[in-house]
PDB file of C-alpha atoms in Angstrom:
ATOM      1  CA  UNK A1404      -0.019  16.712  16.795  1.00 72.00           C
ATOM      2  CA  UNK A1405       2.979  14.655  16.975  1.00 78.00           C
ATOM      3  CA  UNK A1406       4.412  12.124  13.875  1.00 85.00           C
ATOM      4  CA  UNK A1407       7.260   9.727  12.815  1.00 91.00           C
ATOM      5  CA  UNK A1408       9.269   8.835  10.256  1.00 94.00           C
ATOM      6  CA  UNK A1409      11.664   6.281  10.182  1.00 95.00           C
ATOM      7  CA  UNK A1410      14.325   6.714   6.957  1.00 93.00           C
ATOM      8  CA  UNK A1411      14.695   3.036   5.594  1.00 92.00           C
ATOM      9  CA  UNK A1412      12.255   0.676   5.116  1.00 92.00           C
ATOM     10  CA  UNK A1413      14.670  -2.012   4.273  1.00 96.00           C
ATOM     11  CA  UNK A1414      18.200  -1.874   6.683  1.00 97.00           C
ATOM     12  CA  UNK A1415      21.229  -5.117   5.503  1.00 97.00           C
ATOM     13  CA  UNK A1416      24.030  -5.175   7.629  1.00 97.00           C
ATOM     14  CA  UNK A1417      26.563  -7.813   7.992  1.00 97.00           C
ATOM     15  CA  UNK A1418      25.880 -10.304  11.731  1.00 97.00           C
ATOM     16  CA  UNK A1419      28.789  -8.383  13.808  1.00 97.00           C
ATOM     17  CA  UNK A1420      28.281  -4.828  12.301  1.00 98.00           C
ATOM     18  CA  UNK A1421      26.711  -1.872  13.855  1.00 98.00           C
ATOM     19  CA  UNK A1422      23.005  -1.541  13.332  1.00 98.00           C
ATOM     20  CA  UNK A1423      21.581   2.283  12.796  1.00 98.00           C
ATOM     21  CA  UNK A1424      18.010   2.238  12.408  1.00 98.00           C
ATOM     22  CA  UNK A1425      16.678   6.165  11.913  1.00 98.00           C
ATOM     23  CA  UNK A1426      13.741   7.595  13.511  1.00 97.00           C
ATOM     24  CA  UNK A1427      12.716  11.259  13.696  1.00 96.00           C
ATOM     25  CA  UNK A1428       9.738  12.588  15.438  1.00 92.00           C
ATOM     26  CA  UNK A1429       7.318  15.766  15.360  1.00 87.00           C
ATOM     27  CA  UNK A1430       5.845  17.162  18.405  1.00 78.00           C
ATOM     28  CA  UNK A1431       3.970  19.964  19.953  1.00 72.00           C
ATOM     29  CA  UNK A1432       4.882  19.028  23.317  1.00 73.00           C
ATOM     30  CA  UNK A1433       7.370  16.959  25.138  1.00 75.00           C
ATOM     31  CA  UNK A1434       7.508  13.279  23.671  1.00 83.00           C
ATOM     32  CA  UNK A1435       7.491  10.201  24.664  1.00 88.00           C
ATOM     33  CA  UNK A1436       9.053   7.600  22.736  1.00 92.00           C
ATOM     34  CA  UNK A1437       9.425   4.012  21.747  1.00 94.00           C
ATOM     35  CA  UNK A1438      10.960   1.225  19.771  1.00 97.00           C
ATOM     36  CA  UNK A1439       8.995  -1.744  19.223  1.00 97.00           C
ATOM     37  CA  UNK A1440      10.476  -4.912  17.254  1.00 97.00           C
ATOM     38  CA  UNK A1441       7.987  -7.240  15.541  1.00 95.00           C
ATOM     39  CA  UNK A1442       9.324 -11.183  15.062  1.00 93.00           C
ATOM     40  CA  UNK A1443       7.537 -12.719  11.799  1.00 87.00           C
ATOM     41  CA  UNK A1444       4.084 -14.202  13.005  1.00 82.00           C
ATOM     42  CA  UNK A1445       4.437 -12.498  16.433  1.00 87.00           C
ATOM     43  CA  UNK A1446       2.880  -9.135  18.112  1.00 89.00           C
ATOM     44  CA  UNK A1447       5.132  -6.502  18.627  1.00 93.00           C
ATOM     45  CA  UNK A1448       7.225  -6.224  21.574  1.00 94.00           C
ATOM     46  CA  UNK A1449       8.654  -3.071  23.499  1.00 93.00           C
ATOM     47  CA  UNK A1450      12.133  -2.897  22.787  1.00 95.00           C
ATOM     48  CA  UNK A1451      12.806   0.423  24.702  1.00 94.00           C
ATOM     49  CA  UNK A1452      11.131   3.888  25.803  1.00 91.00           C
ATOM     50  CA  UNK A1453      12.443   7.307  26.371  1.00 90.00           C
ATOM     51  CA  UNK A1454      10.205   8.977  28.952  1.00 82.00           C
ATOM     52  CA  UNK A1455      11.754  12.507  29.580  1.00 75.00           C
ATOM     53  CA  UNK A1456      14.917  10.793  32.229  1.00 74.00           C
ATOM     54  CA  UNK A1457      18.619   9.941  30.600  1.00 83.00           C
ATOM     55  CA  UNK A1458      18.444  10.814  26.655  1.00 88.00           C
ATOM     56  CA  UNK A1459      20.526   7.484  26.287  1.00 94.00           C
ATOM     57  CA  UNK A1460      18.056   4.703  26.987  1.00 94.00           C
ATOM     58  CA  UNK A1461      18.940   1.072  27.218  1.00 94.00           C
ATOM     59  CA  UNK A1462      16.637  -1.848  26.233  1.00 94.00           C
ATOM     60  CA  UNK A1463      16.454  -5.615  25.731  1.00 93.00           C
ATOM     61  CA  UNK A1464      18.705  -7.084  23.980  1.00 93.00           C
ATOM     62  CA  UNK A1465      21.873  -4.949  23.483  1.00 96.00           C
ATOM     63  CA  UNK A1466      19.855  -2.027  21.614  1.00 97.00           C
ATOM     64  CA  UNK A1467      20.061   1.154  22.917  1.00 97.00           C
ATOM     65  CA  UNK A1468      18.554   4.675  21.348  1.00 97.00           C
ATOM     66  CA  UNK A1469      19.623   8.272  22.143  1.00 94.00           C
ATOM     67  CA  UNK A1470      16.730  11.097  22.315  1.00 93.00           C
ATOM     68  CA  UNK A1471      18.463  14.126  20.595  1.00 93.00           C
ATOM     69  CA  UNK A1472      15.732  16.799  20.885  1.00 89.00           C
ATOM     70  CA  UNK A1473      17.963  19.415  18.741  1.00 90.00           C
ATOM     71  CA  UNK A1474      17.629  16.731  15.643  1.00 92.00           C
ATOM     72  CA  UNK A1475      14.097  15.401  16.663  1.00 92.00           C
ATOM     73  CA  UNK A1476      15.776  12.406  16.148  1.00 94.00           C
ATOM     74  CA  UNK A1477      15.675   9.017  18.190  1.00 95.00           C
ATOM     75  CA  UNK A1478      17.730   6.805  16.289  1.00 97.00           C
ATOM     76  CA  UNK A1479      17.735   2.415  17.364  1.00 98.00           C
ATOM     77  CA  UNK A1480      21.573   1.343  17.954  1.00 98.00           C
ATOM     78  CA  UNK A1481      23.398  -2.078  18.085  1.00 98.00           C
ATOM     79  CA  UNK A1482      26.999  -2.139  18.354  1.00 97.00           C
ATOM     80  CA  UNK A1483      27.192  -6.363  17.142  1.00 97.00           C
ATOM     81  CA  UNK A1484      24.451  -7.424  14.907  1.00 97.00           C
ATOM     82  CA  UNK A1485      23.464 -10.960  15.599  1.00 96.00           C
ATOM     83  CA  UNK A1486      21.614 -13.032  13.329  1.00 96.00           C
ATOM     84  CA  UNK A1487      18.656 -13.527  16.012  1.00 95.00           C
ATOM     85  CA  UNK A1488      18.108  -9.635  15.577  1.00 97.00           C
ATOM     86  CA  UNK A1489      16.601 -10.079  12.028  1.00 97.00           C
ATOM     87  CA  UNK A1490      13.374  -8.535  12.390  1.00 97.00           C
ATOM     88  CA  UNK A1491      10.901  -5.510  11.829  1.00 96.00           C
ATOM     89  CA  UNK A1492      11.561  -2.721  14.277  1.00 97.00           C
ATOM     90  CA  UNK A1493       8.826   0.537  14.574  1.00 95.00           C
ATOM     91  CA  UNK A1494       9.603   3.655  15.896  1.00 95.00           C
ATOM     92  CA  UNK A1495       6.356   5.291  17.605  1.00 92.00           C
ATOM     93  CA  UNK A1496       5.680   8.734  19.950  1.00 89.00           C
ATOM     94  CA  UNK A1497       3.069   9.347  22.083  1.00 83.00           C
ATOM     95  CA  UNK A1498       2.522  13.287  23.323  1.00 71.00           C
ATOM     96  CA  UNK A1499       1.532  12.845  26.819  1.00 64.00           C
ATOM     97  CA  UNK A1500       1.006  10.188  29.651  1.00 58.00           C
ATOM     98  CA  UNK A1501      -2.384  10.270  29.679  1.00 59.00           C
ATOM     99  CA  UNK A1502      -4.540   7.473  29.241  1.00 49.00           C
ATOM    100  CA  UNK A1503      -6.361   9.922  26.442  1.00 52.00           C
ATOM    101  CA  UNK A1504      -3.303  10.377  24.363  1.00 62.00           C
ATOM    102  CA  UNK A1505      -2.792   8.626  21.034  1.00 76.00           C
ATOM    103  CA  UNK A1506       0.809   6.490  20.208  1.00 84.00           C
ATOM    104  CA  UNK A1507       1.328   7.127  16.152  1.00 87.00           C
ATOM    105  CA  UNK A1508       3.653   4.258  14.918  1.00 90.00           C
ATOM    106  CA  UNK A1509       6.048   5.153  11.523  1.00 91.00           C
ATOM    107  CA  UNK A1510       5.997   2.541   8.920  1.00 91.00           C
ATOM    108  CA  UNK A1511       8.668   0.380  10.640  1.00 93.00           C
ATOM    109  CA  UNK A1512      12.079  -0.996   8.993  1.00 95.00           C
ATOM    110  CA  UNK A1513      12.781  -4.368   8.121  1.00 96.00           C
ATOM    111  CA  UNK A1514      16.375  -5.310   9.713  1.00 97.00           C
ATOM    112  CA  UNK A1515      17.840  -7.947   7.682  1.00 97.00           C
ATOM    113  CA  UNK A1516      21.393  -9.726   8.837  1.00 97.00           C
ATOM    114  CA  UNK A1517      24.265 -10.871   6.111  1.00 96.00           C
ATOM    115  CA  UNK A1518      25.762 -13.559   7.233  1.00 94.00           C
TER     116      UNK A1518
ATOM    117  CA  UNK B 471       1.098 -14.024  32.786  1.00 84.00           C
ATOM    118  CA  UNK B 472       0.463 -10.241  32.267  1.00 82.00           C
ATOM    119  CA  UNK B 473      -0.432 -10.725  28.395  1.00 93.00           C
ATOM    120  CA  UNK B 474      -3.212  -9.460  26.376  1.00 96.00           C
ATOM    121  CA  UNK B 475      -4.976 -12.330  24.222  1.00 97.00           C
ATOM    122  CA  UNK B 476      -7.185 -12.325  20.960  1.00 96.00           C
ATOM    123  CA  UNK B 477      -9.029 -14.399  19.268  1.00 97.00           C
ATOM    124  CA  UNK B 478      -8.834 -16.092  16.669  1.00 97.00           C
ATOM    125  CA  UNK B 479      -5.737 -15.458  15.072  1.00 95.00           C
ATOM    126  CA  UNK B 480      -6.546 -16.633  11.540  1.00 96.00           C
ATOM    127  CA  UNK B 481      -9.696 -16.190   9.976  1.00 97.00           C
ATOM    128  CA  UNK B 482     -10.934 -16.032   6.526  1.00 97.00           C
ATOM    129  CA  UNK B 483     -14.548 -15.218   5.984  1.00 96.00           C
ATOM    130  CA  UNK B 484     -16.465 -13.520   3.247  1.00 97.00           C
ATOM    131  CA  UNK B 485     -17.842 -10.462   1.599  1.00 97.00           C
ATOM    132  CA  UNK B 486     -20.961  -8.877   4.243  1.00 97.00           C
ATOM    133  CA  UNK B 487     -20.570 -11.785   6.999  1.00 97.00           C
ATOM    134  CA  UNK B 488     -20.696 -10.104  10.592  1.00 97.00           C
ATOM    135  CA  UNK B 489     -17.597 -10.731  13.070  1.00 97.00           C
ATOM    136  CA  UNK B 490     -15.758 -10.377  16.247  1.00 98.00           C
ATOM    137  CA  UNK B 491     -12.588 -10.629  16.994  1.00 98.00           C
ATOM    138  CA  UNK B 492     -12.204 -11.050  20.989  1.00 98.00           C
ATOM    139  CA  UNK B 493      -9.555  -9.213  22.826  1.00 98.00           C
ATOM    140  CA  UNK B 494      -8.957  -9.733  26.571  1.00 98.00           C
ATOM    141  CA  UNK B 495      -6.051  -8.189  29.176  1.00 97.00           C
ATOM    142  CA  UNK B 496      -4.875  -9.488  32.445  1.00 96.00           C
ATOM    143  CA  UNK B 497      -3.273  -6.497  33.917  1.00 95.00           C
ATOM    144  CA  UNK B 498      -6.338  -4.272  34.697  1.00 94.00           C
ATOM    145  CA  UNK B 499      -5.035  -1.979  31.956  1.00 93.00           C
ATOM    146  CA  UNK B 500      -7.420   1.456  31.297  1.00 90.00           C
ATOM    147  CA  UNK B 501      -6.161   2.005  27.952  1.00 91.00           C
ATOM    148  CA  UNK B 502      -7.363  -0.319  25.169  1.00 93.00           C
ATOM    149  CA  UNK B 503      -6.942   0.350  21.251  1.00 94.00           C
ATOM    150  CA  UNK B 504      -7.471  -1.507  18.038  1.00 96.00           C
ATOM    151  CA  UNK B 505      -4.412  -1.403  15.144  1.00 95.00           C
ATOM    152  CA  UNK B 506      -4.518  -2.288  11.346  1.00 96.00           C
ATOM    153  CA  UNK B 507      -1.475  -3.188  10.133  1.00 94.00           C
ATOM    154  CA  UNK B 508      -0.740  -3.271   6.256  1.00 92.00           C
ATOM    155  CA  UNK B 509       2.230  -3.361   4.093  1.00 86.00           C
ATOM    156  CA  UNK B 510       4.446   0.054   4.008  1.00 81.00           C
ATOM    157  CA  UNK B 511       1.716   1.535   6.358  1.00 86.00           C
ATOM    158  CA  UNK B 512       2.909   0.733   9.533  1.00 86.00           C
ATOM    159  CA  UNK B 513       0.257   0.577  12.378  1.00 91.00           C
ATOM    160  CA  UNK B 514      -2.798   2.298  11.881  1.00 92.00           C
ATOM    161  CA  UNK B 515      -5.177   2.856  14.725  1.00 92.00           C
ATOM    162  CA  UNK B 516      -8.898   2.255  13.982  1.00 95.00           C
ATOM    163  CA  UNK B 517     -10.417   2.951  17.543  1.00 94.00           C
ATOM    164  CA  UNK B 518      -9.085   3.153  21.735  1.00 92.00           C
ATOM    165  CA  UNK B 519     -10.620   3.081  24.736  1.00 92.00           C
ATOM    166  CA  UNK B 520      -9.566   5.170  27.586  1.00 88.00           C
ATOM    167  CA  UNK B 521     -12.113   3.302  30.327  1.00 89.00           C
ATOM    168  CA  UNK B 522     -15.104   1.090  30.705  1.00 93.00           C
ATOM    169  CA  UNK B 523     -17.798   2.647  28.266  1.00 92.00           C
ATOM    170  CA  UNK B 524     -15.469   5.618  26.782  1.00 90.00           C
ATOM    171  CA  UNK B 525     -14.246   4.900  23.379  1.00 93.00           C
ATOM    172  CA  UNK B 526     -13.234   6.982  20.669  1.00 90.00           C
ATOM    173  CA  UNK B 527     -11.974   6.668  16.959  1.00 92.00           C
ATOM    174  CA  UNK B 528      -8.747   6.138  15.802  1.00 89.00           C
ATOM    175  CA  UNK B 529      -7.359   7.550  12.206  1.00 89.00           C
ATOM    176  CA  UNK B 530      -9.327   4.662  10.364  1.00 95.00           C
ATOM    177  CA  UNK B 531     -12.514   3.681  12.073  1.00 96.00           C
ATOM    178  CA  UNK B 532     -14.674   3.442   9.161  1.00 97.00           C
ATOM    179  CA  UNK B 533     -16.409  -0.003   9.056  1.00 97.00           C
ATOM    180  CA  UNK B 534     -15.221  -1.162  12.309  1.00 98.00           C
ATOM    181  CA  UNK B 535     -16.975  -1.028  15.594  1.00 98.00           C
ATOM    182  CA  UNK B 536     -16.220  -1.646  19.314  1.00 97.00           C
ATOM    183  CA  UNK B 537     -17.387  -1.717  22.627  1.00 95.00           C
ATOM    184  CA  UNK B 538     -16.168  -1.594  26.208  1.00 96.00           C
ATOM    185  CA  UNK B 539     -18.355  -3.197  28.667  1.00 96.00           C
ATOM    186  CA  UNK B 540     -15.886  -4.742  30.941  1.00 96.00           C
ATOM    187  CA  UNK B 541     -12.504  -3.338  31.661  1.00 96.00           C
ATOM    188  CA  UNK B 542     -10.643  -6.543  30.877  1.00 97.00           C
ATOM    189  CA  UNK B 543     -12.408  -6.861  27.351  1.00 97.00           C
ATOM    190  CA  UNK B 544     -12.579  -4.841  23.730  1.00 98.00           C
ATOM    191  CA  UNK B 545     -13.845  -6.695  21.189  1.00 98.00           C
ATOM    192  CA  UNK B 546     -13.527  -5.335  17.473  1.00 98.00           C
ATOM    193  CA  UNK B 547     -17.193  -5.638  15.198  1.00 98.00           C
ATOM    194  CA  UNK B 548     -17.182  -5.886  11.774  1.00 97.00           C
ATOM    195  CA  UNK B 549     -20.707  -5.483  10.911  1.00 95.00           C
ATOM    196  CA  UNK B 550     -20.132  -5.941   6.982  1.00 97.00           C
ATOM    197  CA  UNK B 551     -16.808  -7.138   6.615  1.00 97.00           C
ATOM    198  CA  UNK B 552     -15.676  -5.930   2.625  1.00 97.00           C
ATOM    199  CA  UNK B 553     -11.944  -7.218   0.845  1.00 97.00           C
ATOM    200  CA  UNK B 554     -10.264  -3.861   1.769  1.00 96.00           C
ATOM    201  CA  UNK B 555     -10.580  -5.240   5.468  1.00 98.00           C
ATOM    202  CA  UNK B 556      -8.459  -8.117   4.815  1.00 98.00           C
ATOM    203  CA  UNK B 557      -5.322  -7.067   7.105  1.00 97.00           C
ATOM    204  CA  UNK B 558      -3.413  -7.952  10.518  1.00 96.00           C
ATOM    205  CA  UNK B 559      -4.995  -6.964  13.506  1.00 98.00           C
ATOM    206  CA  UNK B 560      -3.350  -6.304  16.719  1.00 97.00           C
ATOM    207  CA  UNK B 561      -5.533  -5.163  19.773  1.00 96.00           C
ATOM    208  CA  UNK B 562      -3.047  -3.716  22.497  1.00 95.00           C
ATOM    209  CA  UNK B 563      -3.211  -2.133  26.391  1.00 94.00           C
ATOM    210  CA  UNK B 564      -1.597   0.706  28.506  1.00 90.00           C
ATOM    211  CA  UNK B 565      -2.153   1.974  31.843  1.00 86.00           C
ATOM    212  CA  UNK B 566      -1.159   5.139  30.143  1.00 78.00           C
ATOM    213  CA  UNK B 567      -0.058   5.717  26.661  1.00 67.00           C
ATOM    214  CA  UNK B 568       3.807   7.105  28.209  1.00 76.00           C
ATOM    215  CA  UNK B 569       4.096   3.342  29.375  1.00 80.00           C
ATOM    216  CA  UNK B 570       3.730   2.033  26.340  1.00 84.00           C
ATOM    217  CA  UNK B 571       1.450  -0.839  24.995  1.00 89.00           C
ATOM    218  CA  UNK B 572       1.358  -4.220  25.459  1.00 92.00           C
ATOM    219  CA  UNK B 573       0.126  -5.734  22.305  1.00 94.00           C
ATOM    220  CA  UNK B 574      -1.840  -9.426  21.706  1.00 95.00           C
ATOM    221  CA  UNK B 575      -0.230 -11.599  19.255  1.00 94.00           C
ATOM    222  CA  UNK B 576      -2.509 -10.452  16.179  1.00 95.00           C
ATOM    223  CA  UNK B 577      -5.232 -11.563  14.158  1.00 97.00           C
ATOM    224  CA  UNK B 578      -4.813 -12.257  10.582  1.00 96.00           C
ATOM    225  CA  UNK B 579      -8.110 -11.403   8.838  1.00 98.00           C
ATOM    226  CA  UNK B 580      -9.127 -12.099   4.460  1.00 98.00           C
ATOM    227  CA  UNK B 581     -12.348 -11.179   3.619  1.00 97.00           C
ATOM    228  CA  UNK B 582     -12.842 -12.747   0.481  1.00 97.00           C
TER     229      UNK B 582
END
Protein backbone atom coordinates (compact mmCIF):
# COMPACT_ATOMS: atom_id res chain seq x y z
CA UNK A 1 0.00 0.00 0.00
CA UNK A 2 1.76 3.13 -0.61
CA UNK A 3 0.99 6.81 1.37
CA UNK A 4 2.10 10.50 1.74
CA UNK A 5 2.67 12.97 3.96
CA UNK A 6 3.63 16.28 3.30
CA UNK A 7 5.11 18.19 6.74
CA UNK A 8 3.48 21.77 6.55
CA UNK A 9 0.26 22.61 5.74
CA UNK A 10 0.94 26.26 5.73
CA UNK A 11 4.75 27.22 4.04
CA UNK A 12 5.63 31.72 4.20
CA UNK A 13 8.65 32.55 2.60
CA UNK A 14 9.82 35.87 1.53
CA UNK A 15 9.33 36.48 -2.94
CA UNK A 16 13.25 35.77 -3.69
CA UNK A 17 13.85 33.05 -0.97
CA UNK A 18 14.21 29.40 -1.40
CA UNK A 19 11.02 27.43 -1.25
CA UNK A 20 11.24 23.75 0.58
CA UNK A 21 8.05 22.11 0.47
CA UNK A 22 8.40 18.38 2.32
CA UNK A 23 6.97 15.28 1.07
CA UNK A 24 7.68 11.73 2.24
CA UNK A 25 6.22 8.65 0.81
CA UNK A 26 5.45 4.86 1.85
CA UNK A 27 5.70 2.11 -0.54
CA UNK A 28 5.73 -1.57 -1.07
CA UNK A 29 7.14 -1.32 -4.38
CA UNK A 30 8.96 1.09 -6.55
CA UNK A 31 7.09 4.58 -6.67
CA UNK A 32 6.09 6.79 -8.80
CA UNK A 33 5.75 10.26 -7.89
CA UNK A 34 4.27 13.65 -8.38
CA UNK A 35 3.82 17.27 -7.51
CA UNK A 36 0.73 18.86 -8.45
CA UNK A 37 0.07 22.76 -7.74
CA UNK A 38 -3.55 23.91 -7.43
CA UNK A 39 -4.20 27.93 -8.40
CA UNK A 40 -7.36 29.23 -6.28
CA UNK A 41 -10.58 28.36 -8.40
CA UNK A 42 -8.52 26.16 -10.79
CA UNK A 43 -7.94 22.15 -11.16
CA UNK A 44 -4.75 20.98 -10.30
CA UNK A 45 -1.95 20.95 -12.60
CA UNK A 46 1.18 18.54 -12.90
CA UNK A 47 4.01 20.35 -11.75
CA UNK A 48 6.56 17.42 -12.08
CA UNK A 49 6.91 13.44 -11.90
CA UNK A 50 9.63 11.14 -10.89
CA UNK A 51 9.20 7.91 -12.84
CA UNK A 52 12.19 5.63 -11.81
CA UNK A 53 14.99 7.84 -14.50
CA UNK A 54 17.31 10.86 -12.89
CA UNK A 55 16.33 11.21 -8.99
CA UNK A 56 16.60 15.07 -9.72
CA UNK A 57 13.54 15.90 -11.78
CA UNK A 58 12.84 19.24 -13.33
CA UNK A 59 9.35 20.75 -13.89
CA UNK A 60 7.47 23.87 -14.97
CA UNK A 61 8.25 26.71 -13.68
CA UNK A 62 11.70 26.70 -11.98
CA UNK A 63 10.63 23.85 -9.37
CA UNK A 64 12.53 20.98 -9.25
CA UNK A 65 12.24 17.81 -6.61
CA UNK A 66 14.90 15.18 -5.76
CA UNK A 67 13.66 11.37 -5.15
CA UNK A 68 15.89 10.27 -2.16
CA UNK A 69 14.76 6.64 -1.70
CA UNK A 70 17.12 6.24 1.58
CA UNK A 71 14.77 9.16 3.28
CA UNK A 72 11.50 8.18 1.37
CA UNK A 73 11.52 11.61 0.85
CA UNK A 74 10.64 13.74 -2.37
CA UNK A 75 10.90 17.12 -1.27
CA UNK A 76 9.39 20.39 -4.00
CA UNK A 77 12.40 23.02 -4.48
CA UNK A 78 12.57 26.68 -5.73
CA UNK A 79 15.71 28.46 -5.55
CA UNK A 80 13.74 32.35 -6.11
CA UNK A 81 10.28 32.49 -4.85
CA UNK A 82 8.16 34.68 -7.02
CA UNK A 83 5.02 36.10 -6.02
CA UNK A 84 3.09 34.24 -9.03
CA UNK A 85 4.12 30.92 -7.15
CA UNK A 86 1.57 31.56 -4.29
CA UNK A 87 -0.44 28.57 -4.41
CA UNK A 88 -1.46 25.03 -3.00
CA UNK A 89 1.02 22.38 -4.03
CA UNK A 90 0.13 18.27 -3.34
CA UNK A 91 2.50 15.73 -3.19
CA UNK A 92 0.92 12.27 -4.50
CA UNK A 93 2.50 8.45 -5.34
CA UNK A 94 1.16 6.02 -7.36
CA UNK A 95 2.72 2.18 -6.98
CA UNK A 96 2.75 1.03 -10.45
CA UNK A 97 2.04 2.11 -14.15
CA UNK A 98 -0.82 0.34 -14.57
CA UNK A 99 -3.97 1.66 -15.56
CA UNK A 100 -5.35 -0.44 -12.27
CA UNK A 101 -3.17 1.33 -9.82
CA UNK A 102 -4.47 3.98 -7.43
CA UNK A 103 -2.54 7.76 -7.08
CA UNK A 104 -3.05 8.68 -3.08
CA UNK A 105 -2.64 12.54 -2.81
CA UNK A 106 -1.24 13.99 0.93
CA UNK A 107 -3.17 16.85 2.24
CA UNK A 108 -1.26 19.45 0.15
CA UNK A 109 0.58 22.76 1.53
CA UNK A 110 -0.49 26.12 1.06
CA UNK A 111 2.67 28.22 -0.31
CA UNK A 112 2.21 31.70 0.66
CA UNK A 113 4.85 34.59 -0.65
CA UNK A 114 6.01 37.76 1.73
CA UNK A 115 6.50 40.37 -0.18
CA UNK B 1 -7.06 20.99 -26.67
CA UNK B 2 -6.18 17.74 -24.76
CA UNK B 3 -8.32 18.81 -21.55
CA UNK B 4 -10.79 16.97 -19.56
CA UNK B 5 -14.15 19.05 -18.98
CA UNK B 6 -17.03 18.88 -16.29
CA UNK B 7 -19.99 20.14 -15.82
CA UNK B 8 -21.32 22.37 -14.11
CA UNK B 9 -18.88 23.87 -12.02
CA UNK B 10 -21.14 25.44 -9.38
CA UNK B 11 -24.12 23.95 -8.18
CA UNK B 12 -26.16 24.20 -5.14
CA UNK B 13 -29.08 21.89 -4.78
CA UNK B 14 -30.84 20.33 -1.86
CA UNK B 15 -31.24 17.63 0.69
CA UNK B 16 -32.44 14.01 -1.47
CA UNK B 17 -32.49 15.77 -5.09
CA UNK B 18 -30.81 13.30 -7.69
CA UNK B 19 -27.66 14.65 -9.80
CA UNK B 20 -24.98 14.36 -12.31
CA UNK B 21 -22.14 15.94 -12.69
CA UNK B 22 -20.78 15.32 -16.44
CA UNK B 23 -17.19 14.61 -17.04
CA UNK B 24 -15.76 14.25 -20.57
CA UNK B 25 -11.83 13.70 -21.96
CA UNK B 26 -10.38 14.40 -25.30
CA UNK B 27 -7.31 12.34 -25.23
CA UNK B 28 -8.77 8.76 -25.44
CA UNK B 29 -7.52 8.34 -21.87
CA UNK B 30 -8.33 4.53 -20.20
CA UNK B 31 -8.03 5.68 -16.78
CA UNK B 32 -10.88 7.78 -15.34
CA UNK B 33 -11.42 8.58 -11.46
CA UNK B 34 -13.63 10.76 -9.35
CA UNK B 35 -11.84 13.05 -6.30
CA UNK B 36 -13.46 14.82 -3.22
CA UNK B 37 -11.59 17.43 -2.09
CA UNK B 38 -12.18 18.98 1.49
CA UNK B 39 -10.33 21.17 3.79
CA UNK B 40 -7.02 19.52 5.51
CA UNK B 41 -8.03 16.27 3.63
CA UNK B 42 -6.38 16.60 0.57
CA UNK B 43 -7.86 14.57 -2.41
CA UNK B 44 -9.90 11.78 -1.65
CA UNK B 45 -10.84 9.31 -4.31
CA UNK B 46 -14.51 8.15 -4.34
CA UNK B 47 -14.44 5.79 -7.49
CA UNK B 48 -11.94 5.08 -11.05
CA UNK B 49 -12.37 3.50 -13.99
CA UNK B 50 -9.73 1.50 -15.61
CA UNK B 51 -11.87 0.96 -19.17
CA UNK B 52 -15.24 1.15 -20.77
CA UNK B 53 -17.63 -0.76 -18.28
CA UNK B 54 -14.84 -1.59 -15.45
CA UNK B 55 -15.13 0.60 -12.49
CA UNK B 56 -14.21 0.19 -9.07
CA UNK B 57 -14.39 2.15 -5.67
CA UNK B 58 -12.20 4.54 -4.42
CA UNK B 59 -11.51 5.12 -0.42
CA UNK B 60 -14.96 7.02 -0.15
CA UNK B 61 -17.58 5.73 -2.50
CA UNK B 62 -20.41 5.69 -0.22
CA UNK B 63 -23.37 7.66 -1.72
CA UNK B 64 -21.86 8.26 -4.99
CA UNK B 65 -22.31 6.32 -8.14
CA UNK B 66 -20.79 6.12 -11.67
CA UNK B 67 -20.82 4.63 -14.85
CA UNK B 68 -18.64 4.11 -17.90
CA UNK B 69 -20.43 3.61 -21.05
CA UNK B 70 -18.28 5.45 -23.42
CA UNK B 71 -14.58 5.79 -23.09
CA UNK B 72 -14.56 9.56 -23.42
CA UNK B 73 -17.28 9.96 -20.57
CA UNK B 74 -17.67 9.27 -16.50
CA UNK B 75 -20.30 10.88 -15.09
CA UNK B 76 -20.59 11.01 -11.13
CA UNK B 77 -24.54 10.08 -9.65
CA UNK B 78 -25.67 11.28 -6.64
CA UNK B 79 -28.78 9.43 -6.14
CA UNK B 80 -29.68 11.23 -2.68
CA UNK B 81 -27.44 13.98 -2.41
CA UNK B 82 -27.18 14.72 1.84
CA UNK B 83 -25.06 18.16 3.41
CA UNK B 84 -21.94 15.99 4.13
CA UNK B 85 -21.66 15.89 0.18
CA UNK B 86 -21.25 19.49 -0.11
CA UNK B 87 -17.43 19.54 -1.38
CA UNK B 88 -15.13 20.23 -4.59
CA UNK B 89 -15.17 17.76 -7.11
CA UNK B 90 -12.51 17.12 -9.55
CA UNK B 91 -12.97 14.21 -12.14
CA UNK B 92 -9.41 13.49 -13.73
CA UNK B 93 -7.71 10.99 -16.65
CA UNK B 94 -4.50 8.87 -17.23
CA UNK B 95 -3.44 6.59 -19.82
CA UNK B 96 -1.78 5.00 -16.89
CA UNK B 97 -1.65 6.09 -13.36
CA UNK B 98 2.71 6.45 -13.72
CA UNK B 99 1.74 9.32 -16.25
CA UNK B 100 -0.04 11.08 -14.06
CA UNK B 101 -3.60 12.67 -14.28
CA UNK B 102 -4.96 15.25 -16.06
CA UNK B 103 -7.60 16.78 -13.96
CA UNK B 104 -11.01 18.98 -15.14
CA UNK B 105 -11.29 22.27 -13.58
CA UNK B 106 -13.69 21.08 -10.61
CA UNK B 107 -17.10 21.21 -9.57
CA UNK B 108 -18.11 23.02 -6.55
CA UNK B 109 -21.11 21.18 -5.04
CA UNK B 110 -23.59 22.50 -1.47
CA UNK B 111 -26.22 20.38 -0.74
CA UNK B 112 -28.25 22.32 1.42
Amino acid sequence: AQSVTQLGSHVSVSEGALVLLRCNYSSSVPPYLFWYVQYPNQGLQLLLKYTSAATLVKGINGFEAEFKKSETSFHLTKPSAHMSDAAEYFCAVSGSYSSASKIIFGSGTRLSIRP
Amino acid sequence: EAQVTQNPRYLITVTGKKLTVTCSQNMNHEYMSWYRQDPGLGLRQIYYSMNVEVTDKGDVPEGYKVSRKEKRNFPLILESPSPNQTSLYFCASSFGTGDGYTFGSGTRLTVV
